[in-house]
C-alpha cells in the first residue's frame, strides 16, 4: 500500500469535476483514476489530468488494486448499483447525496459496509461547513437554549433536473443539517409541492417535519425562484441564529432575541416580554467545505474511522425523503418515519 491513499472519482460531470479538482490536489491522496460513462466527458476530464487513468467502466475501477477509496458522483439513479459493486470489490466508498433513491437500497449498502468493515460515506457537504459546525456548537453548549424550530430555504433559478425532483436534488442538504442540529429523527413529515415545468417532476416543495418533544422544522426547496437563497434559521429559547450561505463573509448572525416569561404568573395569562438585544456576527473560519469533506474521506480510510456523514446518516436522510415523497404524492398527508433497523443503526 502506497503512503498516499489511492482515489478514483466515478462521474465527472458538473459536480464530479469539483471532486476531481480537490482530490488531485489533496495532501495524503493520490488521484489514480477518473471514470465516466460519457466518452466526451471522460475525454474532457482526462485532458485536464494527464497521468491519471481514464476509464469508462466502473468494473475497471473495482478491479484496480491501486484504488482504495472511490467517490461516486454520478447521477443519483446510479448511486446504488455503483456503490454496491464497489463495496463488493472491497473498496471504501463516498457516495454523493442522496446516497440512494430507495430506503431498502441505502439499508443494504449500510449492511454491506458494516459486515465487511468498509468505509461508507455520503456527501452531506453542509456538515463540513464551518458555519454549520459553529451552529451545532452553539446548540450543544446551550447558548441557543431549547431549540423551538429550524427553518431552511434553498431556492434559486437553477439546474432543472429530469431524473429527480427539487426535493431529492436539494433537500438532502437541508435535511442532513436539520437532523444533525436537532440530533434526533422526525416523528412524521408532511410535504406539498408542484410540477410546473415537467410532468411529475416537482420544481418546488415545502416540507414540514415534526420532532419528538414538539420541535419543528420547515424546508423550502425550489429551482424556480427569482432569489438565490441558502439559509438556515434556528429559533431557540435564548438566542436565534441565522446561517446565510449567500453572504460571502458574514455567514452566521446570532440574535439575542426572544420572548421571556415573567417569574410569577399574576393573572390567568402569563406575562411575556419581548427581548431584543445585541446582534453578534462571529468570526467563522473560511475554509472550502468540499476540501474538508475530501480530507475527511482520506482520513477515515487511513485511520479506519467512522465518517461524520456515514452511510447511516445517508439512510436517515433517504428515509425522510422517501416519506416526504409519499406525502407529496398523497397531496400532503402526514407520513410517519419508521425507526432505523437495529442491525444498521
Ligand atoms: N454535494 C453537493 O453539493 C452536490 C452538488 C451538485 C450535485 N451533487 C450530486 O452529485 C451527483 C452528480 O451531479 P452532477 O450535477 O455532476 O450531474 P451530471 O449529470 O452533470 O454528471 C453526472 C456524470 O455521471 C456520469 N455517469 C452516470 N452514470 C454513470 C456510470 N454508471 N458510470 C460512470 N459514469 C456515470 C455521467 O456521464 C455524467 O458525466 C448527483 O448525485 C448530485 O446529487 C452534489
Short mmCIF file of C-alpha atoms and ligand atoms in Angstrom, two decimals:
data_model
loop_
_atom_site.label_atom_id
_atom_site.label_comp_id
_atom_site.label_asym_id
_atom_site.label_seq_id
_atom_site.Cartn_x
_atom_site.Cartn_y
_atom_site.Cartn_z
CA UNK A 1 0.00 0.00 0.00
CA UNK A 2 1.48 3.37 -1.00
CA UNK A 3 1.64 6.08 1.67
CA UNK A 4 -0.92 8.14 -0.17
CA UNK A 5 -4.49 6.86 -0.36
CA UNK A 6 -5.41 5.89 -3.94
CA UNK A 7 -8.65 7.55 -5.05
CA UNK A 8 -10.89 7.21 -8.09
CA UNK A 9 -13.78 9.53 -8.97
CA UNK A 10 -16.70 7.94 -10.85
CA UNK A 11 -18.90 10.52 -12.60
CA UNK A 12 -17.00 13.64 -13.67
CA UNK A 13 -19.92 15.87 -14.60
CA UNK A 14 -20.66 19.34 -13.20
CA UNK A 15 -20.20 18.35 -9.57
CA UNK A 16 -17.78 15.45 -10.08
CA UNK A 17 -15.35 17.93 -11.69
CA UNK A 18 -15.09 19.74 -8.32
CA UNK A 19 -14.32 16.47 -6.57
CA UNK A 20 -11.68 15.57 -9.16
CA UNK A 21 -10.06 19.00 -8.70
CA UNK A 22 -9.98 18.55 -4.93
CA UNK A 23 -8.59 15.01 -4.89
CA UNK A 24 -5.95 15.91 -7.49
CA UNK A 25 -4.56 18.48 -5.04
CA UNK A 26 -5.17 16.84 -1.67
CA UNK A 27 -2.35 16.01 0.71
CA UNK A 28 -2.37 12.31 1.62
CA UNK A 29 -4.29 11.34 -1.51
CA UNK A 30 -3.36 10.24 -4.99
CA UNK A 31 -5.92 10.57 -7.75
CA UNK A 32 -5.40 7.22 -9.51
CA UNK A 33 -8.25 7.29 -12.00
CA UNK A 34 -11.35 9.06 -13.24
CA UNK A 35 -14.32 7.20 -14.67
CA UNK A 36 -17.25 8.41 -16.76
CA UNK A 37 -19.65 6.51 -18.99
CA UNK A 38 -19.88 9.52 -21.33
CA UNK A 39 -16.83 9.42 -23.65
CA UNK A 40 -16.90 13.20 -24.27
CA UNK A 41 -16.98 13.97 -20.58
CA UNK A 42 -14.26 11.45 -19.88
CA UNK A 43 -12.01 12.87 -22.60
CA UNK A 44 -12.53 16.42 -21.26
CA UNK A 45 -11.59 15.39 -17.71
CA UNK A 46 -8.69 13.21 -18.85
CA UNK A 47 -7.20 16.11 -20.82
CA UNK A 48 -7.02 18.19 -17.64
CA UNK A 49 -5.28 15.49 -15.59
CA UNK A 50 -2.52 13.84 -17.60
CA UNK A 51 -1.04 10.87 -15.76
CA UNK A 52 -4.42 9.96 -14.21
CA UNK A 53 -6.01 6.82 -15.70
CA UNK A 54 -9.27 7.46 -17.58
CA UNK A 55 -11.73 4.57 -17.71
CA UNK A 56 -15.30 4.25 -18.96
CA UNK A 57 -16.39 1.22 -16.95
CA UNK A 58 -16.64 1.10 -13.17
CA UNK A 59 -15.51 -2.57 -13.34
CA UNK A 60 -12.00 -1.27 -14.14
CA UNK A 61 -12.08 0.90 -11.01
CA UNK A 62 -13.35 -2.02 -8.91
CA UNK A 63 -10.55 -4.28 -10.18
CA UNK A 64 -7.71 -1.76 -9.71
CA UNK A 65 -5.59 -2.63 -6.63
CA UNK A 66 -4.12 0.91 -6.62
CA UNK A 67 -7.57 2.32 -5.77
CA UNK A 68 -8.61 2.20 -2.11
CA UNK A 69 -11.34 4.82 -1.99
CA UNK A 70 -13.91 5.61 -4.68
CA UNK A 71 -16.05 8.71 -4.93
CA UNK A 72 -19.37 8.13 -6.68
CA UNK A 73 -20.52 11.44 -8.19
CA UNK A 74 -22.69 10.08 -10.99
CA UNK A 75 -26.41 10.76 -11.41
CA UNK A 76 -28.47 9.81 -8.36
CA UNK A 77 -30.14 6.83 -10.03
CA UNK A 78 -26.76 5.12 -10.49
CA UNK A 79 -25.51 5.64 -6.91
CA UNK A 80 -26.85 2.34 -5.59
CA UNK A 81 -25.60 -0.06 -8.30
CA UNK A 82 -22.19 1.63 -8.46
CA UNK A 83 -21.70 1.78 -4.68
CA UNK A 84 -22.80 -1.84 -4.36
CA UNK A 85 -20.30 -3.01 -7.00
CA UNK A 86 -17.50 -1.05 -5.37
CA UNK A 87 -18.24 -2.18 -1.80
CA UNK A 88 -18.45 -5.78 -3.04
CA UNK A 89 -14.98 -5.30 -4.56
CA UNK A 90 -13.62 -4.25 -1.15
CA UNK A 91 -13.36 -0.50 -1.81
CA UNK A 92 -14.12 2.29 0.66
CA UNK A 93 -16.85 4.41 -0.88
CA UNK A 94 -18.00 8.04 -0.68
CA UNK A 95 -21.34 8.46 -2.44
CA UNK A 96 -22.75 11.85 -3.36
CA UNK A 97 -26.12 12.80 -1.95
CA UNK A 98 -28.72 11.33 -1.97
CA UNK A 99 -26.98 8.08 -1.10
CA UNK A 100 -29.69 6.09 -2.92
CA UNK A 101 -33.20 6.68 -4.19
CA UNK A 102 -34.70 3.85 -2.12
CA UNK A 103 -34.62 3.16 1.60
CA UNK A 104 -34.03 -0.59 1.09
CA UNK A 105 -31.00 0.17 -1.11
CA UNK A 106 -29.46 2.50 1.47
CA UNK A 107 -30.03 -0.13 4.17
CA UNK A 108 -28.33 -2.74 2.01
CA UNK A 109 -25.26 -0.54 1.45
CA UNK A 110 -25.03 0.14 5.20
CA UNK A 111 -25.25 -3.59 5.95
CA UNK A 112 -22.57 -4.41 3.38
CA UNK A 113 -20.19 -1.75 4.72
CA UNK A 114 -20.73 -2.86 8.31
CA UNK A 115 -20.29 -6.56 7.55
CA UNK A 116 -17.06 -6.03 5.61
CA UNK A 117 -15.59 -3.19 7.69
CA UNK A 118 -15.65 -0.79 4.73
CA UNK A 119 -15.92 3.00 4.99
CA UNK A 120 -19.23 4.20 3.58
CA UNK A 121 -19.57 7.96 3.48
CA UNK A 122 -22.25 10.21 1.99
CA UNK A 123 -21.69 13.68 0.52
CA UNK A 124 -23.70 15.69 3.02
CA UNK A 125 -21.47 18.66 2.26
CA UNK A 126 -23.00 21.16 4.67
CA UNK A 127 -21.97 19.14 7.70
CA UNK A 128 -18.38 20.05 6.75
CA UNK A 129 -19.25 23.74 6.51
CA UNK A 130 -17.52 25.61 9.35
CA UNK A 131 -20.72 27.68 9.83
CA UNK A 132 -22.84 24.57 10.42
CA UNK A 133 -20.23 23.21 12.83
CA UNK A 134 -20.38 26.59 14.63
CA UNK A 135 -24.21 26.44 14.86
CA UNK A 136 -24.08 22.90 16.21
CA UNK A 137 -21.61 24.03 18.87
CA UNK A 138 -23.89 26.92 19.87
CA UNK A 139 -26.77 24.46 20.31
CA UNK A 140 -24.75 21.78 22.12
CA UNK A 141 -23.20 24.21 24.59
CA UNK A 142 -26.65 25.61 25.46
CA UNK A 143 -26.16 29.13 24.01
CA UNK A 144 -29.32 28.83 21.89
CA UNK A 145 -31.36 27.37 24.77
CA UNK A 146 -34.16 24.96 23.84
CA UNK A 147 -34.40 24.77 20.07
CA UNK A 148 -38.01 25.51 19.09
CA UNK A 149 -37.75 25.17 15.33
CA UNK A 150 -35.40 25.19 12.32
CA UNK A 151 -36.28 26.85 9.00
CA UNK A 152 -34.33 26.07 5.80
CA UNK A 153 -34.57 27.83 2.43
CA UNK A 154 -32.71 26.54 -0.62
CA UNK A 155 -34.14 28.24 -3.67
CA UNK A 156 -32.83 29.71 -6.93
CA UNK A 157 -33.37 29.73 -10.66
CA UNK A 158 -31.08 26.84 -11.45
CA UNK A 159 -30.32 23.44 -12.93
CA UNK A 160 -33.66 21.77 -13.68
CA UNK A 161 -33.18 18.01 -13.42
CA UNK A 162 -35.20 15.37 -15.28
CA UNK A 163 -34.47 12.27 -13.22
CA UNK A 164 -35.11 13.73 -9.75
CA UNK A 165 -37.34 16.49 -8.40
CA UNK A 166 -36.29 19.53 -6.34
CA UNK A 167 -36.96 17.55 -3.14
CA UNK A 168 -34.41 14.82 -3.93
CA UNK A 169 -31.98 17.22 -5.57
CA UNK A 170 -31.84 19.97 -2.89
CA UNK A 171 -33.44 18.79 0.34
CA UNK A 172 -30.75 16.20 1.26
CA UNK A 173 -28.58 19.21 2.22
CA UNK A 174 -31.19 20.77 4.49
CA UNK A 175 -32.44 17.52 5.95
CA UNK A 176 -28.91 16.44 6.85
CA UNK A 177 -28.41 19.78 8.63
CA UNK A 178 -31.75 19.60 10.46
CA UNK A 179 -31.14 16.01 11.67
CA UNK A 180 -27.61 16.97 12.72
CA UNK A 181 -28.63 20.13 14.60
CA UNK A 182 -31.60 18.57 16.36
CA UNK A 183 -29.81 15.26 17.00
CA UNK A 184 -32.99 13.27 16.56
CA UNK A 185 -35.23 11.83 13.87
CA UNK A 186 -38.63 13.24 12.98
CA UNK A 187 -41.82 11.57 14.06
CA UNK A 188 -43.56 12.38 10.82
CA UNK A 189 -43.36 14.50 7.71
CA UNK A 190 -45.79 16.42 5.53
CA UNK A 191 -44.84 17.65 2.04
CA UNK A 192 -46.62 19.64 -0.62
CA UNK A 193 -45.24 20.70 -3.95
CA UNK A 194 -45.96 21.26 -7.60
CA UNK A 195 -44.55 20.33 -11.02
CA UNK A 196 -44.86 23.33 -13.34
CA UNK A 197 -42.17 22.62 -15.94
CA UNK A 198 -42.18 18.83 -16.43
CA UNK A 199 -44.90 16.29 -15.72
CA UNK A 200 -44.37 14.57 -12.38
CA UNK A 201 -41.08 16.34 -11.51
CA UNK A 202 -41.79 18.84 -8.72
CA UNK A 203 -39.98 22.18 -9.10
CA UNK A 204 -40.99 23.49 -5.69
CA UNK A 205 -41.58 21.57 -2.46
CA UNK A 206 -42.47 22.63 1.09
CA UNK A 207 -41.64 20.05 3.77
CA UNK A 208 -42.77 20.12 7.41
CA UNK A 209 -41.12 17.88 9.96
CA UNK A 210 -42.39 17.15 13.45
CA UNK A 211 -39.86 16.00 16.04
CA UNK A 212 -40.25 14.40 19.46
CA UNK A 213 -40.87 16.95 22.25
CA UNK A 214 -42.65 19.39 19.96
CA UNK A 215 -39.71 20.67 17.92
CA UNK A 216 -40.39 21.50 14.27
CA UNK A 217 -38.53 22.09 11.04
CA UNK A 218 -39.62 23.51 7.70
CA UNK A 219 -37.68 23.07 4.45
CA UNK A 220 -38.49 25.06 1.29
CA UNK A 221 -36.70 23.93 -1.89
CA UNK A 222 -37.14 25.19 -5.43
CA UNK A 223 -35.25 25.64 -8.69
CA UNK A 224 -37.93 28.04 -9.87
CA UNK A 225 -37.43 31.15 -7.77
CA UNK A 226 -36.14 34.66 -8.53
CA UNK A 227 -33.90 34.72 -5.43
CA UNK A 228 -30.85 32.67 -4.70
CA UNK A 229 -31.24 31.79 -1.02
CA UNK A 230 -29.29 29.29 1.06
CA UNK A 231 -30.40 29.97 4.58
CA UNK A 232 -30.88 28.09 7.86
CA UNK A 233 -32.58 29.81 10.81
CA UNK A 234 -32.59 28.27 14.27
CA UNK A 235 -35.03 29.73 16.77
CA UNK A 236 -34.29 28.88 20.39
CA UNK A 237 -35.45 29.97 23.81
CA UNK A 238 -32.30 32.03 24.45
CA UNK A 239 -30.98 33.01 21.02
CA UNK A 240 -31.88 32.98 17.35
CA UNK A 241 -29.15 32.05 14.87
CA UNK A 242 -29.08 32.52 11.10
CA UNK A 243 -26.64 30.84 8.71
CA UNK A 244 -26.73 32.70 5.39
CA UNK A 245 -24.55 30.88 2.88
CA UNK A 246 -25.09 33.60 0.26
CA UNK A 247 -23.34 36.16 2.44
CA UNK A 248 -19.70 35.97 1.37
CA UNK A 249 -18.14 36.87 4.72
CA UNK A 250 -20.78 37.08 7.45
CA UNK A 251 -22.12 33.56 7.38
CA UNK A 252 -23.51 33.45 10.93
CA UNK A 253 -25.58 36.02 12.80
CA UNK A 254 -26.59 35.47 16.41
CA UNK A 255 -29.59 37.45 17.62
CA UNK A 256 -30.15 37.92 21.32
CA UNK A 257 -33.85 37.99 20.62
CA UNK A 258 -36.68 36.10 22.18
CA UNK A 259 -39.68 36.23 24.43
CA UNK A 260 -39.13 35.93 28.20
CA UNK A 261 -41.68 34.85 30.73
CA UNK A 262 -42.11 36.84 33.93
CA UNK A 263 -41.11 34.86 37.04
CA UNK A 264 -44.55 34.87 38.63
CA UNK A 265 -47.85 34.19 36.95
CA UNK A 266 -50.01 37.02 38.22
CA UNK A 267 -53.18 36.58 36.21
CA UNK A 268 -54.86 33.99 34.05
CA UNK A 269 -52.35 34.88 31.29
CA UNK A 270 -48.59 34.68 31.82
CA UNK A 271 -46.61 37.93 31.37
CA UNK A 272 -44.49 37.69 28.24
CA UNK A 273 -41.85 40.29 27.45
CA UNK A 274 -40.07 40.73 24.14
CA UNK A 275 -36.29 40.71 24.38
CA UNK A 276 -34.49 42.45 21.54
CA UNK A 277 -30.83 42.54 22.48
CA UNK A 278 -27.49 42.55 20.71
CA UNK A 279 -26.74 41.12 17.31
CA UNK A 280 -23.41 39.33 17.03
CA UNK A 281 -21.56 38.34 13.86
CA UNK A 282 -18.88 35.89 14.97
CA UNK A 283 -15.73 35.13 13.00
CA UNK A 284 -16.17 31.74 11.39
CA UNK A 285 -13.21 30.06 9.62
CA UNK A 286 -13.35 30.50 5.83
CA UNK A 287 -12.49 27.02 4.55
CA UNK A 288 -13.90 25.28 1.49
CA UNK A 289 -16.36 22.68 2.85
CA UNK A 290 -15.73 20.36 -0.12
CA UNK A 291 -12.00 20.27 0.58
CA UNK A 292 -12.70 19.50 4.27
CA UNK A 293 -15.08 16.73 3.18
CA UNK A 294 -12.49 15.21 0.82
CA UNK A 295 -9.79 15.39 3.52
CA UNK A 296 -12.18 13.66 5.92
CA UNK A 297 -12.74 10.76 3.49
CA UNK A 298 -8.99 10.22 3.15
CA UNK A 299 -8.52 10.43 6.92
CA UNK A 300 -11.35 7.91 7.52
CA UNK A 301 -9.75 5.47 5.05
CA UNK A 302 -6.30 5.85 6.59
CA UNK A 303 -7.41 5.69 10.25
CA UNK A 304 -10.41 3.36 9.71
CA UNK A 305 -12.67 5.99 11.32
CA UNK A 306 -16.44 6.25 11.05
CA UNK A 307 -17.20 9.29 8.87
CA UNK A 308 -19.11 12.27 10.26
CA UNK A 309 -21.53 11.69 7.38
CA UNK A 310 -21.58 7.90 7.28
CA UNK A 311 -23.90 5.61 5.34
CA UNK A 312 -26.36 5.55 8.24
CA UNK A 313 -26.61 9.36 8.03
CA UNK A 314 -27.35 8.92 4.33
CA UNK A 315 -30.00 6.33 5.16
CA UNK A 316 -31.66 8.62 7.75
CA UNK A 317 -31.98 11.36 5.14
CA UNK A 318 -33.33 8.96 2.49
CA UNK A 319 -35.96 7.75 4.96
CA UNK A 320 -37.19 11.33 5.38
CA UNK A 321 -37.03 11.99 1.62
CA UNK A 322 -38.99 8.82 0.94
CA UNK A 323 -41.65 9.74 3.50
CA UNK A 324 -41.80 13.29 2.09
CA UNK A 325 -42.18 11.91 -1.44
CA UNK A 326 -45.09 9.70 -0.33
CA UNK A 327 -46.71 12.66 1.43
CA UNK A 328 -46.21 14.76 -1.71
CA UNK A 329 -47.91 12.17 -3.90
CA UNK A 330 -50.84 11.89 -1.48
CA UNK A 331 -51.39 15.65 -1.58
CA UNK A 332 -49.89 16.36 1.84
CA UNK A 333 -50.96 13.57 4.20
CA UNK A 334 -48.63 13.09 7.22
CA UNK A 335 -46.30 10.08 6.80
CA UNK A 336 -44.70 8.51 9.88
CA UNK A 337 -40.96 7.81 9.94
CA UNK A 338 -40.16 4.23 10.96
CA UNK A 339 -37.19 3.68 13.30
CA UNK A 340 -33.88 2.50 11.79
CA UNK A 341 -33.41 -1.27 11.68
CA UNK A 342 -31.31 -2.35 14.71
CA UNK A 343 -28.63 -4.06 12.64
CA UNK A 344 -27.66 -0.92 10.74
CA UNK A 345 -28.12 1.72 13.48
N1 LIG B 1 -22.81 17.86 -2.60
C1 LIG B 1 -23.25 18.80 -3.39
O1 LIG B 1 -23.29 19.99 -3.03
C2 LIG B 1 -23.71 18.44 -4.77
C3 LIG B 1 -23.93 19.47 -5.71
C4 LIG B 1 -24.33 19.09 -7.00
C5 LIG B 1 -24.55 17.77 -7.29
N2 LIG B 1 -24.35 16.81 -6.34
C6 LIG B 1 -24.58 15.39 -6.64
O2 LIG B 1 -23.55 14.95 -7.49
C7 LIG B 1 -24.05 13.97 -8.41
C8 LIG B 1 -23.74 14.39 -9.85
O3 LIG B 1 -24.39 15.61 -10.14
P1 LIG B 1 -23.96 16.47 -11.43
O4 LIG B 1 -24.69 17.75 -11.32
O5 LIG B 1 -22.48 16.47 -11.55
O6 LIG B 1 -24.60 15.57 -12.60
P2 LIG B 1 -24.11 15.47 -14.11
O7 LIG B 1 -25.24 14.88 -14.85
O8 LIG B 1 -23.53 16.79 -14.55
O9 LIG B 1 -22.90 14.43 -14.07
C9 LIG B 1 -23.07 13.06 -13.81
C10 LIG B 1 -21.97 12.32 -14.56
O10 LIG B 1 -22.01 10.94 -14.17
C11 LIG B 1 -21.77 10.15 -15.35
N3 LIG B 1 -22.34 8.82 -15.11
C12 LIG B 1 -23.66 8.48 -14.98
N4 LIG B 1 -23.77 7.14 -14.79
C13 LIG B 1 -22.52 6.64 -14.78
C14 LIG B 1 -21.99 5.33 -14.63
N5 LIG B 1 -22.78 4.27 -14.43
N6 LIG B 1 -20.64 5.16 -14.67
C15 LIG B 1 -19.83 6.22 -14.89
N7 LIG B 1 -20.28 7.49 -15.06
C16 LIG B 1 -21.61 7.70 -15.00
C17 LIG B 1 -22.45 10.92 -16.48
O11 LIG B 1 -21.94 10.54 -17.73
C18 LIG B 1 -22.12 12.37 -16.10
O12 LIG B 1 -20.93 12.81 -16.69
C19 LIG B 1 -25.56 13.86 -8.12
O13 LIG B 1 -25.76 12.78 -7.27
C20 LIG B 1 -25.87 15.14 -7.40
O14 LIG B 1 -26.94 14.99 -6.50
C21 LIG B 1 -23.91 17.13 -5.11
#
